[in-house]
Coordinates of C-alpha atoms and ligand atoms in Angstrom, one line a residue:
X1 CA 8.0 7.5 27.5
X2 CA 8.0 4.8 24.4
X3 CA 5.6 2.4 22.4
X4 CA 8.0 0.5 20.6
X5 CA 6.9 -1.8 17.7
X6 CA 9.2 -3.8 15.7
X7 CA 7.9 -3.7 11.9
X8 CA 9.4 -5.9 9.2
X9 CA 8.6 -4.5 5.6
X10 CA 8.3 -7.5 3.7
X11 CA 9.5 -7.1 0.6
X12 CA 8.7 -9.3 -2.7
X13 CA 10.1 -9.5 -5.6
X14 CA 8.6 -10.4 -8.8
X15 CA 6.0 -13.2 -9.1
X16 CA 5.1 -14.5 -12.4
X17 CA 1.9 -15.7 -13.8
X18 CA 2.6 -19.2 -13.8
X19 CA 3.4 -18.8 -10.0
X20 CA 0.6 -20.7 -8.2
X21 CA -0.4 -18.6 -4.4
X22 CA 0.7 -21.7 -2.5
X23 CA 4.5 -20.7 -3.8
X24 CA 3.9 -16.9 -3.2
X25 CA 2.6 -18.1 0.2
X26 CA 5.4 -20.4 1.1
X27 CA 7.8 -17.2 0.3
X28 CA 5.9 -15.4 3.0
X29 CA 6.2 -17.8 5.2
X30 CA 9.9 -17.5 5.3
X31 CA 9.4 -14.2 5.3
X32 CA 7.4 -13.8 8.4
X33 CA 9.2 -16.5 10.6
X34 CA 13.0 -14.9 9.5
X35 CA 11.3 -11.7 10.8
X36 CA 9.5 -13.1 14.0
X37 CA 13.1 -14.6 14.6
X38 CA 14.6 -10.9 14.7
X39 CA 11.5 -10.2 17.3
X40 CA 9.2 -8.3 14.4
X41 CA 6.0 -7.5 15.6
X42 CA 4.3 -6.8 12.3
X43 CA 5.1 -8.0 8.9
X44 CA 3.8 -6.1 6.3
X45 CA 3.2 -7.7 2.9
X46 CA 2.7 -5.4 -0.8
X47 CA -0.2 -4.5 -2.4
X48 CA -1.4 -7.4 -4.6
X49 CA 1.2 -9.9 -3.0
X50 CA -0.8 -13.2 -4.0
X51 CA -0.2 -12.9 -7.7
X52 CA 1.4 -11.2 -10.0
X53 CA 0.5 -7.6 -11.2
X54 CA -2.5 -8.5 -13.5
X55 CA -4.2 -5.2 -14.6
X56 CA -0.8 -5.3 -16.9
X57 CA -2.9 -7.6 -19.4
X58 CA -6.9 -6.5 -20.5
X59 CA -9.1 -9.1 -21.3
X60 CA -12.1 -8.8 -23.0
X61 CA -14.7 -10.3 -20.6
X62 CA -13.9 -9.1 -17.1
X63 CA -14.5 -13.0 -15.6
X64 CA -11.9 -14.3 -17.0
X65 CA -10.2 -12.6 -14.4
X66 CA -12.3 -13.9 -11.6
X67 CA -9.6 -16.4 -11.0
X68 CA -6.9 -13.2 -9.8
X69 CA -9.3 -12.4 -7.2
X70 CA -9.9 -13.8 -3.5
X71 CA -13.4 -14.8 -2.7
X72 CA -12.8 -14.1 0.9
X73 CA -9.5 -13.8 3.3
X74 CA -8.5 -15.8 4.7
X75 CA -9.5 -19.1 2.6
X76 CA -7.6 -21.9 1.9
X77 CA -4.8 -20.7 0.2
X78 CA -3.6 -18.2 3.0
X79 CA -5.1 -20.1 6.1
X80 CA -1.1 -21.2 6.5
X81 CA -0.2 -17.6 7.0
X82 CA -2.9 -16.8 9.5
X83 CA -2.3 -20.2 11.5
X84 CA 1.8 -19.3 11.7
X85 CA 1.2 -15.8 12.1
X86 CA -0.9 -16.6 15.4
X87 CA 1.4 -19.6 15.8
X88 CA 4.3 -16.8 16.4
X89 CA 2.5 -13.8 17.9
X90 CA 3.5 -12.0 14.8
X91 CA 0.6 -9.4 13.2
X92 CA 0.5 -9.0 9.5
X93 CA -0.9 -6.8 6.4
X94 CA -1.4 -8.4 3.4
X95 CA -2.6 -6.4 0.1
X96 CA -4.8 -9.2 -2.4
X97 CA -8.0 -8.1 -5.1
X98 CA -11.2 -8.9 -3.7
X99 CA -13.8 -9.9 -5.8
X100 CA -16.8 -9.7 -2.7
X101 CA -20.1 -11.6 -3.1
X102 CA -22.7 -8.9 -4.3
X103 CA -20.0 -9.1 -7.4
X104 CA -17.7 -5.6 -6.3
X105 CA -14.1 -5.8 -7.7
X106 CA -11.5 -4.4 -4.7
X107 CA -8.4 -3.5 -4.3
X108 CA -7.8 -3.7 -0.7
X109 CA -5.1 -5.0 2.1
X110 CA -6.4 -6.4 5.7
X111 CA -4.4 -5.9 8.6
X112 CA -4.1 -9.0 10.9
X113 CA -3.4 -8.3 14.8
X114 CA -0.8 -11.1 16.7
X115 CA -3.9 -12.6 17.8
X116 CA -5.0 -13.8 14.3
X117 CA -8.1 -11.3 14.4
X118 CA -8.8 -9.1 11.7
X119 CA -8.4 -4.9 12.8
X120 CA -9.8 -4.0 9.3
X121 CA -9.7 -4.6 5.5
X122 CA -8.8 -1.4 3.7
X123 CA -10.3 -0.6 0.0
X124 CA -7.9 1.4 -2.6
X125 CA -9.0 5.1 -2.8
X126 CA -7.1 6.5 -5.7
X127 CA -7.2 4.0 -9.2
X128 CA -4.4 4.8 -11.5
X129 CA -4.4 3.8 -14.8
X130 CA -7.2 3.6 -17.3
X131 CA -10.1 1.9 -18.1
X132 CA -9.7 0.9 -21.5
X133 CA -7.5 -1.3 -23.3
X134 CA -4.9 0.6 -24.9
X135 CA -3.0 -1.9 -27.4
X136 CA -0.2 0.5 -28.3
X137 CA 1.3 0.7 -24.7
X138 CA 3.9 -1.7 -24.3
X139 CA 1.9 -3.3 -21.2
X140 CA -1.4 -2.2 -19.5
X141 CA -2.0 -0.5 -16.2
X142 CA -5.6 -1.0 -16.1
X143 CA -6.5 -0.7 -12.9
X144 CA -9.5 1.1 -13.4
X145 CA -11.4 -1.8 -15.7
X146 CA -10.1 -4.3 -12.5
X147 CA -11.5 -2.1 -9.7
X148 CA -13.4 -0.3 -8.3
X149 CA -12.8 3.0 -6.0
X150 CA -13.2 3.1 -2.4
X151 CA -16.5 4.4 -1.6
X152 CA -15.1 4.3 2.3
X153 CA -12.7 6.8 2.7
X154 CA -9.6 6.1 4.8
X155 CA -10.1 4.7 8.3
X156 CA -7.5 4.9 11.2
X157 CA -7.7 2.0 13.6
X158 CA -6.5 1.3 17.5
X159 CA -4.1 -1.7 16.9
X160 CA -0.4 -2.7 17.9
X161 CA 0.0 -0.5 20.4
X162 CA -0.8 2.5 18.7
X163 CA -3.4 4.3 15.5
X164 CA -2.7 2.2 12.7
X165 CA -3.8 3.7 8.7
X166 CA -3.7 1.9 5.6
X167 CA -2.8 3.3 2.1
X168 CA -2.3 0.8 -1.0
X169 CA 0.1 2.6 -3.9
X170 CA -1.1 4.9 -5.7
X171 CA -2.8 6.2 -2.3
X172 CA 0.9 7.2 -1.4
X173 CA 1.2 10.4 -4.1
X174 CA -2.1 11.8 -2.8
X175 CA -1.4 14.1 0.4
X176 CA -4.7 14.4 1.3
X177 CA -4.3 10.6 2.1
X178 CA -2.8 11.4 5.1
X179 CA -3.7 14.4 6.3
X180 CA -7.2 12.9 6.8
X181 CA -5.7 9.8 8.7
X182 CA -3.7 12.5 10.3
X183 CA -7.1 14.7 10.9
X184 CA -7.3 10.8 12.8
X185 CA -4.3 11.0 14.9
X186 CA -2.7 8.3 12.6
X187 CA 0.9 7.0 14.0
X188 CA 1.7 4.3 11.7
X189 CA 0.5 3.7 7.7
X190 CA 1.1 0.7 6.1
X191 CA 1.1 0.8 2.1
X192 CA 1.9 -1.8 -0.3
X193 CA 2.8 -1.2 -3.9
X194 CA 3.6 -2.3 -7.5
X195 CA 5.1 0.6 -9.3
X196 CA 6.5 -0.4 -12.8
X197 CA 9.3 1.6 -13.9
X198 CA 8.2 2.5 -16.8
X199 CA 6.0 5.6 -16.8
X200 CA 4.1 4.8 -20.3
X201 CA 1.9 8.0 -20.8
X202 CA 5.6 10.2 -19.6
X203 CA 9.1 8.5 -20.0
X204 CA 10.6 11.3 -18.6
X205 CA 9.4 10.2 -15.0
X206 CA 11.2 6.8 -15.5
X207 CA 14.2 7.8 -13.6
X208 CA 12.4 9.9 -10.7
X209 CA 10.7 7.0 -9.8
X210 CA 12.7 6.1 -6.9
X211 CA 12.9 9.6 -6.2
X212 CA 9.6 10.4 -6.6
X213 CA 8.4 7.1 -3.9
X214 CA 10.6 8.6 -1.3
X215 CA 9.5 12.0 -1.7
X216 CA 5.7 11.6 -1.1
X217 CA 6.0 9.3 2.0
X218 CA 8.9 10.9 3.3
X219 CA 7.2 14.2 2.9
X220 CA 3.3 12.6 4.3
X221 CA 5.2 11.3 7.1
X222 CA 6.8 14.9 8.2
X223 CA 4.1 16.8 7.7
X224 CA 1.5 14.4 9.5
X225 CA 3.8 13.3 12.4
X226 CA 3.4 9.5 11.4
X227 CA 5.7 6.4 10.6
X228 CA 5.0 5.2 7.1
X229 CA 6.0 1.6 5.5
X230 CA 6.1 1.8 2.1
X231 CA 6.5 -2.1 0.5
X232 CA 7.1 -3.1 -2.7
X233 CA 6.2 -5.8 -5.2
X234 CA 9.6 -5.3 -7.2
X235 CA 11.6 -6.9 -10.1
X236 CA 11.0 -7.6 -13.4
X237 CA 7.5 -9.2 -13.1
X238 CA 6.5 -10.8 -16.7
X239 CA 8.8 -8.8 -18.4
X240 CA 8.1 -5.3 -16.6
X241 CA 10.5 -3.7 -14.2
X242 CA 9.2 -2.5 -11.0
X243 CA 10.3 -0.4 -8.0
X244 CA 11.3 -1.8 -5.1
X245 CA 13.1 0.6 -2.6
X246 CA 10.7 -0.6 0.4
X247 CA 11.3 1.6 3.1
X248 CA 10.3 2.6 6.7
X249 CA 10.1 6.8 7.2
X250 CA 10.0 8.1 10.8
X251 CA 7.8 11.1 11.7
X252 CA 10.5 13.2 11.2
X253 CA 10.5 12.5 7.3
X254 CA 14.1 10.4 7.6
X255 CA 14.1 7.0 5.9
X256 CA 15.3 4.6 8.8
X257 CA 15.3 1.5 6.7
X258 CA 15.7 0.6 2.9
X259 CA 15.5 -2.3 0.7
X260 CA 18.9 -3.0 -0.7
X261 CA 17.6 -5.5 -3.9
X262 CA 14.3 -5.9 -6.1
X263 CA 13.9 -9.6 -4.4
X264 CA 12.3 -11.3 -1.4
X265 CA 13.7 -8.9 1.4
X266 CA 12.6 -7.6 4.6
X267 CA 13.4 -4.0 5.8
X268 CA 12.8 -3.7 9.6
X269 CA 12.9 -1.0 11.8
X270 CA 12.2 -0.7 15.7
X271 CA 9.3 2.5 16.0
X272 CA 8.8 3.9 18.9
X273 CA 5.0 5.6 18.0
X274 CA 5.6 8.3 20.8
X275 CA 7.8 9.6 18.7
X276 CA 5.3 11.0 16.1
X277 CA 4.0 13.1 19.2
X278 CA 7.2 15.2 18.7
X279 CA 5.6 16.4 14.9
X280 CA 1.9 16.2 16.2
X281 CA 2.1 18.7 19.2
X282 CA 4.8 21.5 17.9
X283 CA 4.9 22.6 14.0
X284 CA 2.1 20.0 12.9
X285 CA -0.2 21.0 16.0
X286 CA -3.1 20.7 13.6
X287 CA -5.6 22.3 16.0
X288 CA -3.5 25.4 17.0
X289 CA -1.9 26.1 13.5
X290 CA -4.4 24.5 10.5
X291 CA -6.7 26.7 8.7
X292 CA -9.8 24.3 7.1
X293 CA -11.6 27.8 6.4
X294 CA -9.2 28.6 3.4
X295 CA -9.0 24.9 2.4
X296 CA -12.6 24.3 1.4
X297 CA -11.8 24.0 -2.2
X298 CA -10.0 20.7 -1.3
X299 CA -13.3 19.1 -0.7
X300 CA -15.4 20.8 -3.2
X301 CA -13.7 21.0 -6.1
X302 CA -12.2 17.8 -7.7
X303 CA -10.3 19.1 -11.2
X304 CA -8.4 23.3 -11.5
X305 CA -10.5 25.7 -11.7
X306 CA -8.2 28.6 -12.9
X307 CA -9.1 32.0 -12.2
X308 CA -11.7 33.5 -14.8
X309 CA -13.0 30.4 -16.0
Ligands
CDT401 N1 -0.3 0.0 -8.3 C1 -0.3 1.4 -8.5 O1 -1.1 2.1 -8.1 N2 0.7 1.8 -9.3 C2 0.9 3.2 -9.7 C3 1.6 3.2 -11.0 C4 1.5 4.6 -11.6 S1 0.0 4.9 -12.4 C5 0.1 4.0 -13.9 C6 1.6 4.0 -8.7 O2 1.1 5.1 -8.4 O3 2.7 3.6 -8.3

């Protein structure tokens, strides 16, 4: 037996600040109709793909941000994406910052089925960076004045065939990320990401980044019997060099698919989602083999506790 889906990472390289979102968008769209041309099913789009990487800059008063934000998805701006998404029969995930009505700054990516309706809208869990400005760094990665963590956990939903999860970037190092969508049954996680090469608070990671991106989805893949699409916002964006290196890993842990430059690219792969039954029901049989009793620390306890302390 075989669910195939035909996924199309869609790559992006950089976009500046000057870049207005009906360019960004119009990139898309070639995006998504070169990969409904090779018979993709779903397109999936990086984390913060309307604009350019903003929490690199800190500004005094928070609403003079306002304007990075979207109000509500889709609007005006992106309606073109829904319409030729629907238009094709092609389902997409897009990763934008919410700024919602009661005044809540997200992070978030919503996942768009081939029939233009909306499966879910996903909030960041895990906020990198800090929350201050720090004038001495080269650039900012102030994430945590932008946004606000998830209070919703992560959420595994029936969609394109199979259980779809979402993870956005900094999401991907965490494994508890997926072994809770995996605690779901989770066959496919989508996860967009900006990752600047530069490591400020410890250069020496600089030149593991690559390695480092392959090696947490590779390894939440294997060890939760799930696809993962990893997709990058790459390129030197406004002066700062970031990862590309999309990717699509099979349950297996292999990368089946890779980005070959830090521009507009799409990475596709044809998934067959029965496939991940292969991890779920021998070595990662989580109900025969996991033991939760010994792992209750995971849940209550947040920091190290080190023995006699
Ligand atoms: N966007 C995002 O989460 N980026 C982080 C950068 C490292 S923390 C400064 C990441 O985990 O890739």
């Amino acid at each position: 037996m075989s669910r195939m889906l035909t996924v199309a990472a869609a790559q992006l390289g950089p976009v500046q600040r000057d870049d207005s979102r009906k360019q960004v968008v119009a990139r898309m769209l070639d995006l998504l109709r070169e990969a409904a041309s090779h018979r993709a099913e779903l397109v999936v789009f990086p984390e913060l793909a309307l604009t350019t990487f903003f929490p690199r800059w800190f500004v005094d008063d928070i609403s003079e941000a306002d304007h990075w934000y979207e109000r509500s998805m889709p609007n005006t701006e992106t309606q073109p994406l829904f319409d030729e998404a629907r238009a094709l029969g092609v389902g997409f995930c897009i990763g934008y910052a919410l700024l919602d009505d009661a005044g809540h700054r997200w992070n978030v990516q919503t996942l768009v089925e081939r029939d233009g309706s909306i499966v879910a809208t996903y909030k960041k869990s895990h906020i990198p960076g800090h929350e201050h400005n720090e004038p001495d760094r080269p650039f900012q990665h102030a994430e945590r004045y932008y946004f606000e963590p998830s209070p919703d956990g992560f959420g595994v939903w029936p969609a394109f065939g199979g259980l779809m999860g979402m993870m956005i970037c900094n999401d991907r190092r965490w494994p508890e990320t997926y072994r809770v969508m995996g605690l779901q049954g989770v066959e496919m996680i989508l996860c967009g990401y900006n990752t600047p090469i530069h490591y400020v608070p410890d250069p020496s990671q600089d030149i593991l980044q690559g390695f480092h991106n392959a090696l947490v989805m590779q390894s939440g893949a294997y060890q939760n019997g799930t696809w993962v699409v990893g997709v990058a916002k790459g390129g030197v964006e406004e002066g700062v060099d970031s990862l590309a290196q999309s990717m699509v890993v099979a349950p297996s842990g292999q990368i089946v698919a890779q980005a070959l430059t830090s521009d507009d690219e799409l990475v596709m792969a044809r998934c067959d989602l029965d496939w991940c039954a292969r991890y779920k029901g021998t070595l990662f049989d989580f109900d025969r083999y996991r033991r939760p009793e010994l792992y209750t620390s995971i849940t209550s306890q947040r920091g190290v506790t080190e023995p006699g302390s």
